Short mmCIF file of C-alpha atoms and ligand atoms in Angstrom, two decimals:
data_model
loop_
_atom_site.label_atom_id
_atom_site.label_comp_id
_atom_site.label_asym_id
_atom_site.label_seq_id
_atom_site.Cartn_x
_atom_site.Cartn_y
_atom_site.Cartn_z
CA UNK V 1 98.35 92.59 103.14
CA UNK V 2 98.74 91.62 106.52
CA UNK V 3 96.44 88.79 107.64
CA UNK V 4 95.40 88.19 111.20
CA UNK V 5 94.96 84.99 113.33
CA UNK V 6 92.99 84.14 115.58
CA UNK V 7 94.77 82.89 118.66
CA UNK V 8 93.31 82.16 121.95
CA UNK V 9 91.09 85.27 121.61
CA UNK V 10 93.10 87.15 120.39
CA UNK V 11 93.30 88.65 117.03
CA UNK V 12 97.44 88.66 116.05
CA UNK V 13 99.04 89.22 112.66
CA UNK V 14 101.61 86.06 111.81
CA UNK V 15 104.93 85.97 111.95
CA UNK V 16 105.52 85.43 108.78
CA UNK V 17 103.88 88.25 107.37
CA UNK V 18 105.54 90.87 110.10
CA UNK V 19 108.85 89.69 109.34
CA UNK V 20 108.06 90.56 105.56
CA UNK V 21 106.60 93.58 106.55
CA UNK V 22 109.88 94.74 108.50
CA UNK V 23 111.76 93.61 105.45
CA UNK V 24 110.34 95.82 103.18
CA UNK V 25 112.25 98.56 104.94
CA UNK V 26 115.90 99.56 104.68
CA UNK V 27 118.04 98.74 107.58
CA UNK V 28 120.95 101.68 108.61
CA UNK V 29 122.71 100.22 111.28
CA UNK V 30 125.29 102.81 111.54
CA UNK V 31 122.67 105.45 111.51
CA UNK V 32 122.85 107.37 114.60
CA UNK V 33 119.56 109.20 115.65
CA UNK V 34 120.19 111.79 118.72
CA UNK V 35 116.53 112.85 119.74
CA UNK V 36 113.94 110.32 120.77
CA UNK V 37 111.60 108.79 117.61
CA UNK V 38 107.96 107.34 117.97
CA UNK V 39 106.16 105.42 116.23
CA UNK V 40 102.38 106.46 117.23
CA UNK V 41 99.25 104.10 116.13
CA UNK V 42 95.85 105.06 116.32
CA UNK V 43 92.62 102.80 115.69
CA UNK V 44 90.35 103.92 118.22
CA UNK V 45 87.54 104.81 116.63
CA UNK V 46 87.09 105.07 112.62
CA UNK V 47 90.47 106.27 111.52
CA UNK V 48 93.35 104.46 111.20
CA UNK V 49 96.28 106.30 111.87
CA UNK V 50 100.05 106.42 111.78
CA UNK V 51 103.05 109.06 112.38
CA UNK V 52 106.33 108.73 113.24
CA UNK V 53 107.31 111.94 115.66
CA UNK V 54 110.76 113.07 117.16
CA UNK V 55 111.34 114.53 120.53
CA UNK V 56 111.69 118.03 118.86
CA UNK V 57 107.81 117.70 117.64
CA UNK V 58 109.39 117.46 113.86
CA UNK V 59 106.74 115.35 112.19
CA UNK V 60 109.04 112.58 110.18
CA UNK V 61 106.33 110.62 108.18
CA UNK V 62 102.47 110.54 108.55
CA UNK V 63 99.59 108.27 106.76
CA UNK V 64 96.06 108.09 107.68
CA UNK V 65 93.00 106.31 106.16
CA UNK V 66 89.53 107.58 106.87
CA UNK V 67 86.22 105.69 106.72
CA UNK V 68 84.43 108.61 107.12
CA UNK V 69 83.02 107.71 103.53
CA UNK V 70 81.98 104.52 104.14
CA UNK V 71 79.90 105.02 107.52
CA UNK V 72 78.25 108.06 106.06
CA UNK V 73 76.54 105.68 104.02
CA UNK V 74 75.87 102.89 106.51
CA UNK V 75 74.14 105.53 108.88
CA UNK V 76 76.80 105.39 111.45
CA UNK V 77 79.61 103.37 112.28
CA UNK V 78 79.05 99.85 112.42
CA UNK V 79 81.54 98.28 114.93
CA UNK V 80 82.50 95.40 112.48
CA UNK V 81 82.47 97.05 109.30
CA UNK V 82 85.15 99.60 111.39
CA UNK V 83 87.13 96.54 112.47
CA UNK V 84 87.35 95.25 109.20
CA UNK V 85 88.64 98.37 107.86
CA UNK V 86 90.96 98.64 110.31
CA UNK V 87 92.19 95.32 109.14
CA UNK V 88 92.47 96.28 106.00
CA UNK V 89 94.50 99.24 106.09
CA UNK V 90 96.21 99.00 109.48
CA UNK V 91 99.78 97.65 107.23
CA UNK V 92 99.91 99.58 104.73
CA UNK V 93 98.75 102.85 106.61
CA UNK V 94 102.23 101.82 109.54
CA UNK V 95 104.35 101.15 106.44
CA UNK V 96 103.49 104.37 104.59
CA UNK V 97 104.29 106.63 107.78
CA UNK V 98 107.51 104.49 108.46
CA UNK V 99 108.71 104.54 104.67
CA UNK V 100 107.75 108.83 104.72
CA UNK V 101 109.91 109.10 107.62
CA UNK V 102 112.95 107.46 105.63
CA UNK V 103 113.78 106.52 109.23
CA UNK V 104 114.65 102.13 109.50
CA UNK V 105 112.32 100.94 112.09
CA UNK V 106 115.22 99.87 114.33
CA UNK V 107 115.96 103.78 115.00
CA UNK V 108 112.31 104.03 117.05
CA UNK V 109 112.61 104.47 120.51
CA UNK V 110 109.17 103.38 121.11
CA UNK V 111 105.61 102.50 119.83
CA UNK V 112 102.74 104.03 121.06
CA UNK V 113 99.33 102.68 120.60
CA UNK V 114 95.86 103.91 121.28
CA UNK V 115 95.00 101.21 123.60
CA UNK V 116 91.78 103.14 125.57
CA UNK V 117 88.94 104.46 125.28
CA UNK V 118 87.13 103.91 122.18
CA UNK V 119 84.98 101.17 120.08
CA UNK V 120 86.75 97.46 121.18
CA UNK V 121 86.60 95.72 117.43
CA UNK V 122 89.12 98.62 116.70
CA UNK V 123 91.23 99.21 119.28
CA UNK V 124 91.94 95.28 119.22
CA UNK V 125 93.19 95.49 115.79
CA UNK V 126 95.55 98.49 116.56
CA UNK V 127 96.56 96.94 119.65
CA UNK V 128 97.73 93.34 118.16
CA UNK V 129 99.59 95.12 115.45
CA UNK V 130 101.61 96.80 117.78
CA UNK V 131 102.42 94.07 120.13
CA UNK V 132 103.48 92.03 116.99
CA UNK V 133 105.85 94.88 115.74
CA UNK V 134 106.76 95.77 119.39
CA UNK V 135 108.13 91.57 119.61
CA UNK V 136 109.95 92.27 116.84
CA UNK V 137 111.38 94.84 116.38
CA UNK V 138 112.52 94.67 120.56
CA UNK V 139 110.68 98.15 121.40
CA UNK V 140 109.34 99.57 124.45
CA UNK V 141 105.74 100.19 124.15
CA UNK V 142 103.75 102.90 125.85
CA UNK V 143 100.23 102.27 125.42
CA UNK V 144 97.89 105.60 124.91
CA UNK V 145 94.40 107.35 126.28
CA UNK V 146 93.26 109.11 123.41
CA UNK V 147 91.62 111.84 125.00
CA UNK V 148 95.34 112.19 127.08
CA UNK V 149 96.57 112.49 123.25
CA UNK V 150 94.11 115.16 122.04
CA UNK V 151 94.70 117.17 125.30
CA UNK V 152 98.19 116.85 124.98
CA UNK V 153 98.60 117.58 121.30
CA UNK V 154 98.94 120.99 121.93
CA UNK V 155 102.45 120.61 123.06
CA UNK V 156 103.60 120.21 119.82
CA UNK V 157 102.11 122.98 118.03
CA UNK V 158 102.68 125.38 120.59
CA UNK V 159 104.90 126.38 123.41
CA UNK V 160 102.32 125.49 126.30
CA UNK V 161 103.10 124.88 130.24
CA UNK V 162 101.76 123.14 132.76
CA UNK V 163 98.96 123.92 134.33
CA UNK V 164 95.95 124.38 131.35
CA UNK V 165 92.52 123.93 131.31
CA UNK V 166 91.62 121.28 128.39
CA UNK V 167 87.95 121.53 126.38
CA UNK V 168 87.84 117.76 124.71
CA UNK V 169 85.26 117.85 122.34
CA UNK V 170 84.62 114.90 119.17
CA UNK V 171 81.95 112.53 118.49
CA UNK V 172 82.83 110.14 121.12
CA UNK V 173 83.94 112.09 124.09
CA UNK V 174 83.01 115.72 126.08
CA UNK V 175 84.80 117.02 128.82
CA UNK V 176 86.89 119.52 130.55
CA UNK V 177 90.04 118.50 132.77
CA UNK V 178 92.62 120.78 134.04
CA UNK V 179 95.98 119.12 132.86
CA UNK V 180 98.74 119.84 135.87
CA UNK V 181 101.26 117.03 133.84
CA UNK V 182 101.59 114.64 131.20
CA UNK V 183 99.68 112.08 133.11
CA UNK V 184 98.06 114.25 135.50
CA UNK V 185 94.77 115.52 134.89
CA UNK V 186 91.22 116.96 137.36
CA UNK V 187 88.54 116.26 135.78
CA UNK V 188 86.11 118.99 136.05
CA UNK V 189 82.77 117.80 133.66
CA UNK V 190 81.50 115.66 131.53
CA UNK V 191 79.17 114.73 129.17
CA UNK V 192 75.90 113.39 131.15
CA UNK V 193 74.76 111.31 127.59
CA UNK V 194 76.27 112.02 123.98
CA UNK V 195 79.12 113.98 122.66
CA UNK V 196 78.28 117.09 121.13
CA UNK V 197 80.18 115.68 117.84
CA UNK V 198 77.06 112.41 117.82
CA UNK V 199 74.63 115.08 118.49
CA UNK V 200 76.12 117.23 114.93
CA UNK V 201 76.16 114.12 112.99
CA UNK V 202 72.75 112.85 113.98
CA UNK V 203 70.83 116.60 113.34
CA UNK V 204 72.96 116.04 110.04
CA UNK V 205 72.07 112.45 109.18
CA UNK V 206 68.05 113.49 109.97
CA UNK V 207 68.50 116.37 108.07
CA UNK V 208 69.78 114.45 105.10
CA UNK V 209 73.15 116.26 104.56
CA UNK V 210 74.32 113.74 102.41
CA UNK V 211 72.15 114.37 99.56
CA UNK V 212 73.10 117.57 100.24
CA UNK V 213 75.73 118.47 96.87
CA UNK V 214 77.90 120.49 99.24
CA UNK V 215 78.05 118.42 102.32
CA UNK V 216 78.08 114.67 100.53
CA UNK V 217 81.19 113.78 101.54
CA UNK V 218 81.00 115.63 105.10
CA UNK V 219 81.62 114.09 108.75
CA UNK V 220 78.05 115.41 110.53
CA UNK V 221 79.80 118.37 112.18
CA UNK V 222 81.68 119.87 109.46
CA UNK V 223 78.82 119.76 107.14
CA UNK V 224 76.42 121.69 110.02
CA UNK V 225 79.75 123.65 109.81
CA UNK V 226 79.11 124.22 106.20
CA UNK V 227 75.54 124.34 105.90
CA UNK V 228 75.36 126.87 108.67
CA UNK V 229 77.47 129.85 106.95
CA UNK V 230 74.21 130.05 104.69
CA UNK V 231 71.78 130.20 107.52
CA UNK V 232 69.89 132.37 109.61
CA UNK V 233 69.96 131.44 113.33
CA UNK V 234 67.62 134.11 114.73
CA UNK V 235 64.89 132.19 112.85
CA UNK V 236 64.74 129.08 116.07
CA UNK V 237 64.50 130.75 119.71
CA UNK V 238 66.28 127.55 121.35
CA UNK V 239 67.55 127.63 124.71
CA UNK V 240 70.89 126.21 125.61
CA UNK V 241 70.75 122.73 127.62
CA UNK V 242 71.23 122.40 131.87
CA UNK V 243 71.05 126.35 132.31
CA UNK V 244 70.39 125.94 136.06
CA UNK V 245 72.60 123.15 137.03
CA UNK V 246 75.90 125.35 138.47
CA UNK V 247 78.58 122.46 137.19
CA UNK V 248 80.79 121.83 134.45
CA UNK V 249 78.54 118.59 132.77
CA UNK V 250 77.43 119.05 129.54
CA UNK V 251 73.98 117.48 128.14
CA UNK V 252 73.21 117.31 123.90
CA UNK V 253 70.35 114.66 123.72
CA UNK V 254 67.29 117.06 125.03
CA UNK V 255 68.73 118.91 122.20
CA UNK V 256 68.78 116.15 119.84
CA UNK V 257 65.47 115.74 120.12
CA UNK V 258 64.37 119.13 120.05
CA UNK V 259 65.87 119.90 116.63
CA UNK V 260 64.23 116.60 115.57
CA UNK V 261 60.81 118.25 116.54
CA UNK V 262 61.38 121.09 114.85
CA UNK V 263 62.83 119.28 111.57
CA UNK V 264 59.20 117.33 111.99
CA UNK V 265 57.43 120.58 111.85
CA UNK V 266 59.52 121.70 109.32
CA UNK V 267 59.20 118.80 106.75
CA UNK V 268 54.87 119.48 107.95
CA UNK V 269 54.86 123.28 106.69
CA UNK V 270 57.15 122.30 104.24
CA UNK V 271 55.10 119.98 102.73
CA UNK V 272 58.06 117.26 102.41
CA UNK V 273 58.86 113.83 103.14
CA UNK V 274 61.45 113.10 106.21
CA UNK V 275 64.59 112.18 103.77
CA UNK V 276 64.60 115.11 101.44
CA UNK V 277 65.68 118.43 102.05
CA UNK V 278 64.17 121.73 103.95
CA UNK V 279 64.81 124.46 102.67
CA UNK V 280 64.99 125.69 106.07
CA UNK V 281 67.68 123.24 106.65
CA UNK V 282 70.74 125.51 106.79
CA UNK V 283 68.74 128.00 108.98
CA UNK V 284 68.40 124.60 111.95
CA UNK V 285 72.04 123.90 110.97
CA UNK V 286 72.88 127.45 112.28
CA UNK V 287 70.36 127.73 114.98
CA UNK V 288 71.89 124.08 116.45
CA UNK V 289 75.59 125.04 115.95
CA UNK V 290 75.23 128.40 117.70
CA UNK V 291 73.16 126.76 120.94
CA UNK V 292 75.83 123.88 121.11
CA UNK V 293 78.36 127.14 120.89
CA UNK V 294 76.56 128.27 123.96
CA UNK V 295 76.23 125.46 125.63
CA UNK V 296 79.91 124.72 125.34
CA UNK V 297 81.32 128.00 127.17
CA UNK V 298 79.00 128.47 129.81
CA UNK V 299 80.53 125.21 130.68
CA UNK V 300 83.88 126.36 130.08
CA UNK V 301 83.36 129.91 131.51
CA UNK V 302 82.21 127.99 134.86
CA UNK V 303 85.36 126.20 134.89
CA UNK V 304 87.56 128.58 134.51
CA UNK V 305 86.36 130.65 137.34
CA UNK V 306 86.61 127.87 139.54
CA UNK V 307 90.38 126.87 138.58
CA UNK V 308 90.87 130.57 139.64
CA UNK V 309 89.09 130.67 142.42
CA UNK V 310 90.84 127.49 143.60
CA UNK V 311 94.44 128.64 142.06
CA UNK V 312 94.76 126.03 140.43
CA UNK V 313 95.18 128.25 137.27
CA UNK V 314 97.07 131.67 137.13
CA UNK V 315 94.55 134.68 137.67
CA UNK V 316 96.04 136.18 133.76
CA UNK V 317 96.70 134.79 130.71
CA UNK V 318 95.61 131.06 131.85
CA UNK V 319 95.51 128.81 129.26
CA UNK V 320 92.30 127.51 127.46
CA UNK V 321 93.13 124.56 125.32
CA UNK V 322 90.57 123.14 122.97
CA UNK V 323 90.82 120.18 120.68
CA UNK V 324 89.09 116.96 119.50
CA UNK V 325 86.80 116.63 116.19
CA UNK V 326 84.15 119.02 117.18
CA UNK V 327 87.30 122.33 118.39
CA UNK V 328 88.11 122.32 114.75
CA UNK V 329 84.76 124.25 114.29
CA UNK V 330 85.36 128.06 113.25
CA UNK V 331 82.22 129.33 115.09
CA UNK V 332 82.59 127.10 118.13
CA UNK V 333 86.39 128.33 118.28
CA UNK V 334 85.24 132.24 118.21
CA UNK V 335 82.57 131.48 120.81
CA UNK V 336 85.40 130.62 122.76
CA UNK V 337 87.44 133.50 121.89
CA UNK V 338 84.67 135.79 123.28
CA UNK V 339 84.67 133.76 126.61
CA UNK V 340 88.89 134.14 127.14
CA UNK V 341 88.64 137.71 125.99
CA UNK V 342 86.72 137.90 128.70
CA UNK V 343 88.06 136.20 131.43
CA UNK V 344 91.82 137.61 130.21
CA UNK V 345 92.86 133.94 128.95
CA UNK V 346 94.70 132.84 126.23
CA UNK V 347 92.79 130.11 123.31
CA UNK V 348 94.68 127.56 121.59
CA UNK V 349 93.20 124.82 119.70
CA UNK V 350 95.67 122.81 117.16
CA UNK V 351 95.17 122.92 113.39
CA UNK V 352 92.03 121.35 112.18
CA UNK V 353 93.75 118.27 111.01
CA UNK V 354 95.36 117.66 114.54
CA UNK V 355 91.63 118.19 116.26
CA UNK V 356 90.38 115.02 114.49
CA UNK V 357 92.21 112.12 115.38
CA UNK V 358 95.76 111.13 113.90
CA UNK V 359 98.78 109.34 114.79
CA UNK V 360 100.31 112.47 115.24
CA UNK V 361 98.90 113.24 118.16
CA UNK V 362 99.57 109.48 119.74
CA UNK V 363 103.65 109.58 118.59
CA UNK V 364 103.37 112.99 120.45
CA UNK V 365 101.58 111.27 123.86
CA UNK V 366 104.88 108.53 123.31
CA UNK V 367 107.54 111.45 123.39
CA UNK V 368 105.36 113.25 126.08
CA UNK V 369 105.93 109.73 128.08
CA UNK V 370 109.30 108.56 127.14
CA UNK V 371 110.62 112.33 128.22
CA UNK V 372 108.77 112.08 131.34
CA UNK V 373 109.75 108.45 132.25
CA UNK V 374 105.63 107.56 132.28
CA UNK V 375 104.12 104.43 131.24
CA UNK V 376 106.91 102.87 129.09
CA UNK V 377 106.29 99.08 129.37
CA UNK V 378 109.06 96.71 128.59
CA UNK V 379 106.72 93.71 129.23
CA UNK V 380 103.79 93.51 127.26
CA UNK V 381 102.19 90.47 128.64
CA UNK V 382 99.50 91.58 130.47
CA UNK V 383 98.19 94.69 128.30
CA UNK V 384 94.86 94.71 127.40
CA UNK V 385 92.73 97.82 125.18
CA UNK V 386 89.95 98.91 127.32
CA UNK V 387 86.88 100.32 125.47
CA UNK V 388 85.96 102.50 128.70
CA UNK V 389 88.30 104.46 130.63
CA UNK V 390 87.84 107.80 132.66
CA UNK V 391 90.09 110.84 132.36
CA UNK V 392 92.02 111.51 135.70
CA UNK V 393 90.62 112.15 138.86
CA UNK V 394 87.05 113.12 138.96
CA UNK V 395 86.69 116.21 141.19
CA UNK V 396 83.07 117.60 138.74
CA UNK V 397 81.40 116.85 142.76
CA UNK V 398 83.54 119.56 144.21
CA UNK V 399 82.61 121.68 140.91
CA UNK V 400 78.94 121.35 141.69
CA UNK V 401 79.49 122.07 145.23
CA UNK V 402 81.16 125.28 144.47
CA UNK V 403 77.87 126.66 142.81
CA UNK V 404 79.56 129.21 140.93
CA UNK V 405 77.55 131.76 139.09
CA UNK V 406 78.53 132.27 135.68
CA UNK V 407 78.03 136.09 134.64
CA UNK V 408 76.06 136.52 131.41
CA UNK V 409 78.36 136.78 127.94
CA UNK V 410 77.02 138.65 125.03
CA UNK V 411 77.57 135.55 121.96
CA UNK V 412 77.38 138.30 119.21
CA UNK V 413 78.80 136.13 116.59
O1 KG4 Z 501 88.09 113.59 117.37
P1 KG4 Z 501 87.33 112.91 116.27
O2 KG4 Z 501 87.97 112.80 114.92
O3 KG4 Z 501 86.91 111.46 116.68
C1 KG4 Z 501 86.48 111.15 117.99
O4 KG4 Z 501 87.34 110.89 118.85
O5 KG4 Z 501 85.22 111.20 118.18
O6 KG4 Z 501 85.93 113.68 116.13
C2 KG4 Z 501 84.97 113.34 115.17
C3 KG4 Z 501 83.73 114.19 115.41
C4 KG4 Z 501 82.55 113.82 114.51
O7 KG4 Z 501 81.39 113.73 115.31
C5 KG4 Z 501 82.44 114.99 113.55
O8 KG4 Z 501 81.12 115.24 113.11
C6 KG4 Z 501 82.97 116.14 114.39
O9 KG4 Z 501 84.03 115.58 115.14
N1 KG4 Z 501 83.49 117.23 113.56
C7 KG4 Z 501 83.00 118.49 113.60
C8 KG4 Z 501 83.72 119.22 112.62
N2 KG4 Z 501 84.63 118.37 112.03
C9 KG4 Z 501 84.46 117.16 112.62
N3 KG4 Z 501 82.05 119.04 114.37
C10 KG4 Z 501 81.79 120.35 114.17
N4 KG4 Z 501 82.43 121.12 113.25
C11 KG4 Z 501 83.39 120.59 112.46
N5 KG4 Z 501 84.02 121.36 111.56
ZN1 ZN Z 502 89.31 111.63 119.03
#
């Protein structure tokens, strides 16, 4: 296992125990590779990630180690305990997607690490990895925004142009940018408090999902997901957050705390201690899933008649992409489907498994770079991970301005 020093502040792996890392691998000298090969790392948040990607999109090796689990239990993620996992698995997790690939690391182009936004404990770890590996092995390294990755991953799955309007959903981020280029996005709204992904797990960890014997080993979201295939909606009247406010920002707290009134009044009628389960609970789990479906494309729908009424989109068959933890909801996604029906637009969201995060999606940002000549640092001196970092440039004032009405969508789902 790879063991980290500290040095000067910084957290780096020794020598040493890099140089016996790279030995473990087989060397091909003569091996000639003729498309472009990343090596993409991803510690962000509470996965930690690896895939090695070619320029073609042909996913050579993959390995990723979720502590889902483990936070479930703690009540949340606890920056050090995620650190520390990190630490633990960050090796063997790079060596598995490496050794899948059959590729020798000397045939990567580049490394690509998450180095912005997300929790700091964890991006440090995946950061000082990297620049060990990247001093080693000689590499350039192109250092990733993860919500650039998610938006981008899209790429790969499907044949997608420039320009497309991007829905970024997850537990840590919300917001809707029009991407015109690899590095080029307009950021059209955002989140004015939590993700709608914190919101999901929060209703789920006050609801008590866990003890739940379908859900136990759910993130928050999926097990709503789960819990709310069983449930009645029509039972809570609840109205959809920041109906008269004619932007693109999103708002899930007020709702938060709503569903935690009603789960009060709930556990009151239901005679029951906060801790065990309603039997109402898969009847809130539907009500709060199909408001936060709401919520979402009224949003969206408002953004997408202002990138046509601004051309910055084409007036048919623009291009709604959604992704991040929350897009790989089914219910959310046919919400969504009813809103580009509607507006003649095409959806695309990427499998499930590429809508949480992976290193998939950050090898994919490196070829996105190293093909468009962005970002690929020779010198890794200076590079730092950033725990905050905004998503292009902010134009959600002009939004406002623009005041467009959104006509009324029947959600018959
Ligand atoms: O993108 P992601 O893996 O990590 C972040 O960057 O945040 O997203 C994780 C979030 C969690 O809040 C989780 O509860 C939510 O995505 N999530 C879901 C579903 N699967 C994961 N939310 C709703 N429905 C799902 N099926
Ligand atoms: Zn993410």
């Amino acid at each position: 296992m790879l063991i980290l020093n500290k040095t000067a502040g910084v957290l780096k792996p020794s020598k040493r125990k890099v140089y016996g890392f790279l030995r473990s691998f087989n060397f091909h000298p003569g091996t000639l590779f003729l498309h472009k090969i990343v090596l993409g790392i991803e510690t962000s948040c509470d996965d930690t990630a690896a895939a090695v990607v070619d320029e073609t999109g042909n996913v050579l090796g993959e390995a990723i180690h979720s502590q889902t689990e483990v936070h479930l239990k703690t009540g949340g993620i606890i920056p050090p305990v995620a650190q520390q996992l990190h630490r633990e698995n960050i090796q063997r997790i790079v060596q598995e997607a490496l050794s899948a690939s059959s590729i020798s690391p000397s045939d990567l182009s580049a490394i690509a690490t998450t180095i912005k936004p997300g929790l700091a404990l964890s991006l440090g770890v995946g950061l000082s990895f990297s620049l060990q590996l990247v001093g080693q092995l000689k590499k350039p390294f192109i250092p990733i925004h993860h919500m650039e990755a998610h938006a981008l991953t899209i790429r790969l799955t499907n044949k997608v142009e420039f320009p497309f309007l991007v829905l970024l959903i997850s537990g840590g981020h919300c917001l809707l940018a029009l991407v015109q280029g690899v590095s080029d996005f307009l950021l059209l709204g955002k989140s004015l408090d939590i993700a709608p992904g914190d919101m999901l797990d929060k209703v789920a960890r006050r609801l008590s999902l866990i003890k739940h014997p379908e859900c136990s080993t759910m993130s928050g979201g999926k097990a709503i997901e789960h819990l709310a295939k069983q449930g009645n909606r029509f039972h809570f009247d609840i109205t959809p957050p920041l109906q008269r406010a004619k932007n693109c920002d999103f708002s899930f707290t007020g709702l938060q705390h709503l569903i935690n009134k009603i789960i009060i009044q709930k556990e009151k009628e239901e005679g029951i201690e906060q801790g065990q389960i309603l039997s109402s609970a898969a009847d809130i789990a539907a009500a709060v899933q199909h408001t936060t479906a709401c919520h979402i494309v009224k949003r969206t729908h408002r953004a997408i008649l202002f990138c046509k009424q601004r051309d910055l989109l084409p007036q048919n068959n623009a291009v709604l992409v959604a992704s991040g933890g929350v897009a790989s909801n089914f219910y959310i996604r046919r919400a969504l489907e009813i809103l580009t029906n509607a507006t003649q637009c095409t959806l695309l969201c990427p499998p499930p498994r590429l809508c949480t995060d992976n290193g998939i999606m950050i090898a994919w940002n490196g070829i996105e770079r190293l093909r468009a000549g962005i970002g690929i640092l020779h010198d890794i001196e200076d590079i730092r991970y950033e725990p905050k970092c905004p998503l292009g440039v902010d134009i959600s004032k002009e939004v406002e301005e623009a005041a467009i009405k959104v006509p009324r969508l029947k959600m018959n789902l």
